[in-house]
Coordinates of C-alpha atoms in Angstrom, one line a residue:
X1 CA 25.4 -10.8 10.1
X2 CA 23.0 -9.6 7.4
X3 CA 22.2 -13.2 6.5
X4 CA 21.5 -14.0 10.2
X5 CA 19.1 -11.1 10.4
X6 CA 17.1 -12.6 7.5
X7 CA 16.9 -16.0 9.1
X8 CA 13.7 -17.3 10.9
X9 CA 13.5 -16.4 14.5
X10 CA 13.8 -20.1 15.6
X11 CA 17.2 -20.4 13.8
X12 CA 18.3 -17.1 15.3
X13 CA 17.5 -18.2 18.9
X14 CA 19.2 -21.6 18.3
X15 CA 22.3 -19.9 16.9
X16 CA 22.4 -17.6 19.9
X17 CA 22.0 -20.4 22.4
X18 CA 24.8 -22.5 20.7
X19 CA 27.0 -19.4 20.5
X20 CA 26.6 -18.6 24.1
X21 CA 27.2 -22.2 25.1
X22 CA 30.4 -22.3 23.1
X23 CA 31.7 -19.0 24.5
X24 CA 30.9 -20.1 28.1
X25 CA 32.7 -23.4 27.6
X26 CA 35.6 -21.6 26.0
X27 CA 35.9 -19.2 28.9
X28 CA 35.6 -22.1 31.4
X29 CA 38.3 -24.2 29.7
X30 CA 40.5 -21.1 29.3
X31 CA 40.2 -20.3 33.0
X32 CA 40.8 -24.0 33.9
X33 CA 43.8 -24.1 31.6
X34 CA 45.3 -21.0 33.1
X35 CA 44.8 -22.3 36.5
X36 CA 46.5 -25.6 35.6
X37 CA 49.3 -23.8 33.9
X38 CA 49.9 -21.7 37.0
X39 CA 49.7 -24.7 39.2
X40 CA 52.2 -26.5 36.9
X41 CA 54.6 -23.6 37.1
X42 CA 54.4 -23.4 40.9
X43 CA 54.8 -27.1 41.3
X44 CA 57.7 -27.2 38.9
X45 CA 59.3 -24.3 40.7
X46 CA 58.9 -26.2 44.0
X47 CA 60.4 -29.3 42.5
X48 CA 63.2 -27.3 41.0
X49 CA 63.9 -25.8 44.4
X50 CA 64.1 -29.2 46.0
X51 CA 66.4 -30.5 43.3
X52 CA 68.5 -27.4 43.6
X53 CA 68.8 -27.7 47.3
X54 CA 69.9 -31.4 47.1
X55 CA 72.3 -30.7 44.2
X56 CA 73.8 -27.7 46.0
X57 CA 74.4 -29.9 49.1
X58 CA 76.1 -32.5 47.0
X59 CA 78.3 -29.8 45.3
X60 CA 79.6 -28.4 48.7
X61 CA 82.8 -30.5 48.7
X62 CA 83.5 -29.8 45.0
X63 CA 83.2 -26.0 45.7
X64 CA 85.4 -26.2 48.7
X65 CA 88.2 -27.9 46.8
X66 CA 87.3 -26.3 43.5
X67 CA 87.1 -29.7 41.9
X68 CA 85.7 -29.0 38.4
X69 CA 85.5 -32.6 37.4
X70 CA 83.4 -33.6 40.4
X71 CA 81.2 -30.5 39.9
X72 CA 80.7 -31.3 36.2
X73 CA 79.8 -34.9 37.1
X74 CA 77.2 -33.8 39.6
X75 CA 75.6 -31.3 37.2
X76 CA 75.6 -34.0 34.4
X77 CA 73.2 -36.0 36.6
X78 CA 70.6 -33.2 36.2
X79 CA 70.3 -33.9 32.5
X80 CA 68.0 -36.8 33.3
X81 CA 65.3 -34.2 34.2
X82 CA 63.9 -33.0 30.8
X83 CA 62.6 -29.7 32.1
X84 CA 66.1 -28.6 33.3
X85 CA 67.9 -27.2 30.2
X86 CA 70.9 -25.5 31.9
X87 CA 72.9 -25.6 35.1
X88 CA 75.8 -23.4 36.3
X89 CA 78.0 -23.8 39.5
X90 CA 80.2 -20.9 40.5
X91 CA 82.2 -19.9 43.5
X92 CA 82.0 -16.7 45.4
X93 CA 84.1 -14.7 43.0
X94 CA 81.6 -15.6 40.2
X95 CA 84.2 -17.9 38.7
X96 CA 82.4 -20.7 36.8
X97 CA 83.3 -24.1 38.2
X98 CA 80.9 -26.2 36.1
X99 CA 78.3 -25.6 33.4
X100 CA 76.0 -27.3 30.9
X101 CA 73.5 -25.7 28.5
X102 CA 73.4 -23.1 25.7
X103 CA 74.9 -19.7 25.4
X104 CA 71.5 -18.1 25.7
X105 CA 70.9 -19.8 29.1
X106 CA 74.3 -18.6 30.4
X107 CA 73.6 -15.0 29.3
X108 CA 70.2 -15.2 31.0
X109 CA 71.8 -16.4 34.3
X110 CA 74.4 -13.6 34.2
X111 CA 71.8 -10.9 33.3
X112 CA 69.4 -12.0 36.1
X113 CA 72.0 -11.5 38.9
X114 CA 69.7 -13.5 41.1
X115 CA 71.3 -14.2 44.5
X116 CA 68.8 -16.6 45.9
X117 CA 65.3 -18.0 45.2
X118 CA 63.6 -18.4 41.8
X119 CA 62.1 -16.2 39.1
X120 CA 59.4 -17.3 36.7
X121 CA 59.4 -15.7 33.2
X122 CA 56.8 -17.2 31.0
X123 CA 57.6 -20.9 30.6
X124 CA 61.1 -20.5 32.0
X125 CA 62.1 -20.8 35.7
X126 CA 65.5 -19.5 37.0
X127 CA 66.7 -20.8 40.4
X128 CA 69.6 -19.5 42.4
X129 CA 70.5 -21.9 45.2
X130 CA 73.4 -20.9 47.6
X131 CA 76.0 -23.6 48.3
X132 CA 76.6 -23.6 52.0
X133 CA 79.5 -25.1 53.9
X134 CA 79.6 -24.9 57.8
X135 CA 77.0 -22.2 57.6
X136 CA 79.0 -20.1 55.2
X137 CA 78.1 -19.4 51.6
X138 CA 80.9 -20.7 49.4
X139 CA 79.2 -20.6 46.0
X140 CA 75.9 -20.5 44.0
X141 CA 74.1 -23.1 41.9
X142 CA 72.0 -21.8 39.0
X143 CA 69.3 -24.0 37.4
X144 CA 67.2 -23.1 34.4
X145 CA 64.0 -25.0 33.6
X146 CA 61.9 -24.7 30.5
X147 CA 58.2 -25.7 30.8
X148 CA 57.3 -25.1 27.2
X149 CA 57.0 -28.8 26.3
X150 CA 54.9 -29.5 29.4
X151 CA 52.7 -26.5 28.7
X152 CA 52.2 -27.6 25.1
X153 CA 51.2 -31.1 26.2
X154 CA 48.8 -29.6 28.7
X155 CA 47.3 -27.3 26.0
X156 CA 46.8 -30.3 23.6
X157 CA 45.2 -32.2 26.3
X158 CA 42.8 -29.4 27.2
X159 CA 42.2 -28.6 23.6
X160 CA 41.1 -32.2 22.8
X161 CA 38.9 -32.3 25.9
X162 CA 37.4 -28.9 25.0
X163 CA 36.7 -30.0 21.4
X164 CA 34.9 -33.1 22.6
X165 CA 32.9 -31.3 25.3
X166 CA 32.1 -28.4 22.9
X167 CA 30.8 -30.8 20.2
X168 CA 28.7 -32.7 22.8
X169 CA 27.4 -29.5 24.4
X170 CA 26.4 -27.9 21.1
X171 CA 24.7 -31.0 19.9
X172 CA 22.8 -31.3 23.2
X173 CA 22.0 -27.5 23.1
X174 CA 20.7 -27.9 19.5
X175 CA 18.5 -30.9 20.4
X176 CA 17.1 -29.3 23.5
X177 CA 16.5 -26.0 21.8
X178 CA 14.7 -27.7 19.0
X179 CA 12.4 -29.4 21.5
X180 CA 11.7 -26.5 23.9
X181 CA 12.0 -23.6 21.4
X182 CA 8.5 -24.1 20.1
X183 CA 7.2 -22.7 23.4
X184 CA 8.8 -19.4 22.4
X185 CA 8.7 -19.4 18.6
X186 CA 5.2 -21.0 17.9
X187 CA 3.2 -18.0 19.3
X188 CA 5.5 -15.6 17.3
X189 CA 5.2 -17.7 14.2
X190 CA 1.4 -17.9 14.6
X191 CA 1.3 -14.2 14.9
X192 CA 3.4 -13.7 11.9
X193 CA 1.2 -16.1 9.9
X194 CA -1.9 -14.2 10.8
X195 CA -0.2 -11.0 9.8
X196 CA 0.6 -12.4 6.4
X197 CA -2.9 -13.7 6.0
X198 CA -4.4 -10.3 6.8
X199 CA -1.9 -8.6 4.5
X200 CA -2.9 -10.9 1.6
X201 CA -6.6 -11.1 2.1
X202 CA -7.2 -7.7 3.7
X203 CA -9.5 -9.3 6.2
X204 CA -9.2 -7.3 9.4
X205 CA -11.8 -9.4 11.2
X206 CA -9.2 -12.2 11.9
X207 CA -7.8 -12.3 15.5
X208 CA -4.8 -14.0 16.9
X209 CA -5.2 -16.6 19.7
X210 CA -3.4 -15.8 22.9
X211 CA -1.6 -18.9 24.2
X212 CA 0.6 -17.5 27.0
X213 CA 0.8 -14.6 29.4
X214 CA 4.3 -13.4 28.8
X215 CA 5.5 -10.6 26.5
X216 CA 4.3 -12.5 23.5
X217 CA 0.9 -12.7 25.0
X218 CA 1.0 -9.0 25.6
X219 CA 2.1 -8.6 22.0
X220 CA -0.9 -10.7 20.9
X221 CA -3.3 -8.5 22.8
X222 CA -1.8 -5.4 21.3
X223 CA -1.9 -6.9 17.9
X224 CA -5.6 -7.8 18.3
X225 CA -6.4 -4.3 19.6
X226 CA -4.6 -2.8 16.6
X227 CA -6.7 -5.0 14.3
X228 CA -9.8 -3.8 16.0
X229 CA -8.8 -0.2 15.4
X230 CA -7.8 -0.9 11.8
X231 CA -11.1 -2.7 11.2
X232 CA -13.0 0.2 12.6
X233 CA -11.0 2.7 10.6
X234 CA -11.3 0.6 7.5
X235 CA -15.1 0.4 7.9
X236 CA -15.2 4.2 8.4
X237 CA -13.0 4.6 5.4
X238 CA -15.2 2.3 3.3
X239 CA -18.3 4.3 4.4
X240 CA -16.5 7.6 3.6
X241 CA -15.4 6.1 0.2
X242 CA -19.0 5.2 -0.7
X243 CA -20.2 8.6 0.4
X244 CA -17.4 10.2 -1.6
X245 CA -18.3 8.1 -4.6
X246 CA -22.0 9.2 -4.3
X247 CA -20.9 12.8 -3.9
X248 CA -18.6 12.5 -6.9
X249 CA -21.5 11.0 -8.9
X250 CA -23.8 13.8 -7.7
X251 CA -21.2 16.4 -8.4
X252 CA -20.6 14.9 -11.9
X253 CA -24.4 15.0 -12.4
X254 CA -24.5 18.6 -11.1
X255 CA -21.6 19.6 -13.3
X256 CA -23.4 18.0 -16.3
X257 CA -26.6 19.8 -15.5
X258 CA -24.7 23.0 -14.9
X259 CA -22.9 22.6 -18.3
X260 CA -26.2 21.9 -20.0
X261 CA -27.7 24.9 -18.2
X262 CA -24.7 27.0 -19.2
X263 CA -25.0 25.7 -22.8
X264 CA -28.7 26.6 -22.8
X265 CA -27.9 29.9 -21.2
X266 CA -25.3 30.5 -23.9
X267 CA -27.8 29.6 -26.6
X268 CA -30.4 31.9 -25.0
X269 CA -27.8 34.7 -24.8
X270 CA -26.9 34.1 -28.4
X271 CA -30.6 34.3 -29.4
X272 CA -31.1 37.4 -27.3
X273 CA -28.1 39.0 -28.8
X274 CA -29.2 38.1 -32.3
X275 CA -32.9 39.1 -32.0
X276 CA -33.8 42.5 -33.5
X277 CA -36.1 43.2 -30.5
X278 CA -34.8 45.1 -27.5
X279 CA -34.2 42.9 -24.5
X280 CA -33.4 44.4 -21.1
X281 CA -33.2 43.3 -17.5
X282 CA -33.3 45.7 -14.5
X283 CA -33.4 45.6 -10.7
X284 CA -36.5 46.5 -8.7
X285 CA -35.3 50.2 -8.7
X286 CA -35.4 50.3 -12.5
X287 CA -31.6 50.3 -13.0
X288 CA -30.7 48.0 -15.9
X289 CA -28.0 45.5 -15.7
X290 CA -28.4 43.8 -19.1
X291 CA -29.1 45.2 -22.6
X292 CA -28.8 43.2 -25.8
X293 CA -27.1 44.4 -29.0
X294 CA -30.3 45.6 -30.6
X295 CA -31.1 47.7 -27.6
X296 CA -27.6 49.3 -27.7
X297 CA -28.1 50.1 -31.4
X298 CA -31.8 51.4 -31.3
X299 CA -31.3 53.4 -28.1
X300 CA -27.9 54.7 -29.1
X301 CA -26.0 53.3 -26.2
X302 CA -22.4 52.4 -26.8
X303 CA -21.3 48.8 -26.2
X304 CA -18.7 49.8 -23.7
X305 CA -20.9 52.2 -21.8
X306 CA -22.0 51.3 -18.3
X307 CA -25.8 50.9 -18.5
X308 CA -26.3 51.2 -14.7
X309 CA -26.7 54.9 -15.1
X310 CA -29.8 54.4 -17.2
X311 CA -33.4 54.4 -15.9
X312 CA -36.0 52.2 -17.6
X313 CA -38.7 54.8 -17.2
X314 CA -36.7 57.3 -19.2
X315 CA -36.8 55.0 -22.2
X316 CA -40.4 56.3 -22.8
X317 CA -41.5 59.8 -23.8
X318 CA -42.7 61.9 -20.9
X319 CA -46.3 61.4 -21.8
X320 CA -46.0 57.6 -21.8
X321 CA -44.0 57.3 -18.5
X322 CA -46.9 57.8 -16.2
X323 CA -49.0 55.4 -18.1
X324 CA -46.3 52.8 -18.1
X325 CA -45.6 53.3 -14.4
X326 CA -49.2 53.1 -13.3
X327 CA -50.5 50.5 -15.7
X328 CA -47.6 48.3 -17.0
X329 CA -45.3 48.2 -14.0
X330 CA -48.1 47.7 -11.4
X331 CA -49.8 45.1 -13.5
X332 CA -46.5 43.2 -13.8
X333 CA -45.9 43.4 -10.0
X334 CA -49.4 42.2 -9.2
X335 CA -49.8 39.5 -11.9
X336 CA -46.2 38.7 -12.9
X337 CA -46.4 40.1 -16.4
X338 CA -47.8 42.8 -18.6
X339 CA -48.1 43.2 -22.3
X340 CA -49.2 46.3 -24.3
X341 CA -48.2 48.9 -26.8
X342 CA -46.3 52.0 -25.9
X343 CA -43.6 54.3 -27.3
X344 CA -39.8 54.7 -26.6
X345 CA -37.3 57.3 -27.6
X346 CA -34.7 56.5 -30.1
X347 CA -31.1 57.9 -30.0
X348 CA -32.2 60.8 -32.3
X349 CA -35.1 61.7 -30.1
X350 CA -37.7 60.1 -32.4
X351 CA -40.6 58.3 -30.9
X352 CA -40.7 54.6 -31.8
X353 CA -44.0 52.7 -31.4
X354 CA -43.3 49.3 -29.7
X355 CA -45.0 46.3 -28.5
X356 CA -43.7 45.7 -25.0
X357 CA -43.8 42.7 -22.6
X358 CA -42.8 43.3 -19.0
X359 CA -42.1 40.3 -16.6
X360 CA -41.6 40.6 -12.9
X361 CA -39.3 37.8 -11.6
X362 CA -40.1 37.1 -8.0
X363 CA -38.5 35.0 -5.2
X364 CA -40.2 32.2 -3.3
X365 CA -41.4 34.8 -0.7
X366 CA -43.1 36.8 -3.5
X367 CA -40.6 39.7 -3.5
X368 CA -39.6 41.1 -6.9
X369 CA -36.0 40.3 -7.6
X370 CA -35.7 41.9 -11.0
X371 CA -37.6 42.8 -14.2
X372 CA -37.1 41.8 -17.8
X373 CA -38.7 43.3 -20.8
X374 CA -38.9 42.7 -24.5
X375 CA -39.7 45.6 -26.9
X376 CA -40.5 45.1 -30.6
X377 CA -40.4 48.0 -33.0
X378 CA -43.9 48.4 -34.5
X379 CA -42.9 51.2 -37.0
X380 CA -43.0 49.0 -40.1
X381 CA -46.2 47.4 -39.0
X382 CA -47.9 50.8 -38.5
X383 CA -46.7 52.0 -41.8
X384 CA -48.0 48.8 -43.5
X385 CA -51.2 49.1 -41.7
X386 CA -51.6 52.8 -42.8
X387 CA -50.8 51.8 -46.4
X388 CA -53.4 49.1 -46.3
X389 CA -56.0 51.5 -45.0
X390 CA -55.2 53.9 -47.8
X391 CA -55.5 51.1 -50.3
X392 CA -58.8 50.1 -48.8
X393 CA -60.2 53.6 -49.1
X394 CA -59.1 53.8 -52.7
X395 CA -60.7 50.5 -53.5
X396 CA -63.9 51.5 -51.9
X397 CA -64.0 54.7 -53.8
X398 CA -63.2 52.9 -57.0
X399 CA -65.9 50.3 -56.4
X400 CA -68.4 52.9 -55.6
X401 CA -67.7 54.9 -58.7
X402 CA -67.7 51.8 -60.9
X403 CA -70.7 50.1 -59.2
X404 CA -68.7 47.1 -58.4
X405 CA -69.8 46.6 -54.9
X406 CA -69.4 42.8 -55.0
X407 CA -65.9 43.1 -56.3
X408 CA -65.0 45.6 -53.6
X409 CA -66.4 43.4 -50.9
X410 CA -64.3 40.5 -52.0
X411 CA -61.2 42.6 -52.2
X412 CA -61.9 44.1 -48.7
X413 CA -62.3 40.6 -47.4
X414 CA -58.8 39.7 -48.7
X415 CA -57.4 42.9 -47.3
X416 CA -58.8 42.0 -43.9
X417 CA -57.1 38.6 -44.0
X418 CA -53.8 40.3 -44.8
X419 CA -54.2 42.7 -41.8
X420 CA -55.0 39.8 -39.5
X421 CA -51.8 38.0 -40.7
X422 CA -49.8 41.2 -40.0
X423 CA -51.3 41.4 -36.5
X424 CA -50.4 37.8 -35.8
X425 CA -46.8 38.3 -36.9
X426 CA -46.5 41.5 -34.9
X427 CA -47.7 39.8 -31.7

């Protein structure tokens, strides 16, 4: 059965047609054989009854005189009929007058206790025929017929005819199905071929040709509709795939740019953390949210302390706060940045001169989002500047005393160059 399932549809249909033809012929011949066998038994029973009636009439005198020899001679004449296998003649007291046949047959006659008529049991017929004399029953004639040989001959005859008819019918069914089956199988095979082509080439624009209006035609229409839907979905899928690829490329580009920005931000953060200048960021209210390492050290703020409690104005001494608020902060808000010199308070309360740059970062609408500031300690510069000034006064005094104005002028020129260099480095 598994092999039949894997066979082509044409072979399956041919096999089914031949199988049905064979089964129908078998049933027809079986019914005909049963009818013939029944008819044979009825006809044989009728013949046996006629023979029994004639034989019983002939045995009437032998029964009346209880002549066993005459009775045996009459029964012996029944042996010429091959279907009669046993005969028994008995008088009214069930005394056997004559008999031929086997022990089995005699036991069957005694067990049946049939008074009159016949009984059919399979292929055997038992007849009980009364022996009448002057209208009075004087005995009974029993005949046993076996139809096994006749039934076997009938079975062989029907078997041979059935074999010939079956072979001819199957051959004719095969030839006719081979010719007419293409009207059923060709549309299906064409549909299967198109399905294989589509599966191999992935070309959903192919359509099957409708050749009939039956269920196969309906299947063809449904198949074409399915292909239309698949083609539409495939087109949408291809479009979505292209968009997804573009989005993936854009996302990869964005990720790359973000990584580069993060790397640049990390480098900038490293620079801000490594610089000795104070770098701070604060919201428009002046509450800081970032302070670099140098700021923590100079201002005396612990690394784990929350700097949100600080206020940028309170970095400056009281005298410098108003100046910074009016000049520096307003200048940065108006123009975006401010640069100048001011003073902050160190952790020990000492005032530190600084060079400060304040930048106001604004949104596209012009609103300040946050401030950032850089403060550079100018203490060493101021000390160097003061030392240079003292040296300048000493040189001028010395040149005046010694009368070396020209020398002093040259030295002062060199000192001025040094101061300019210091100013440039401090800016």
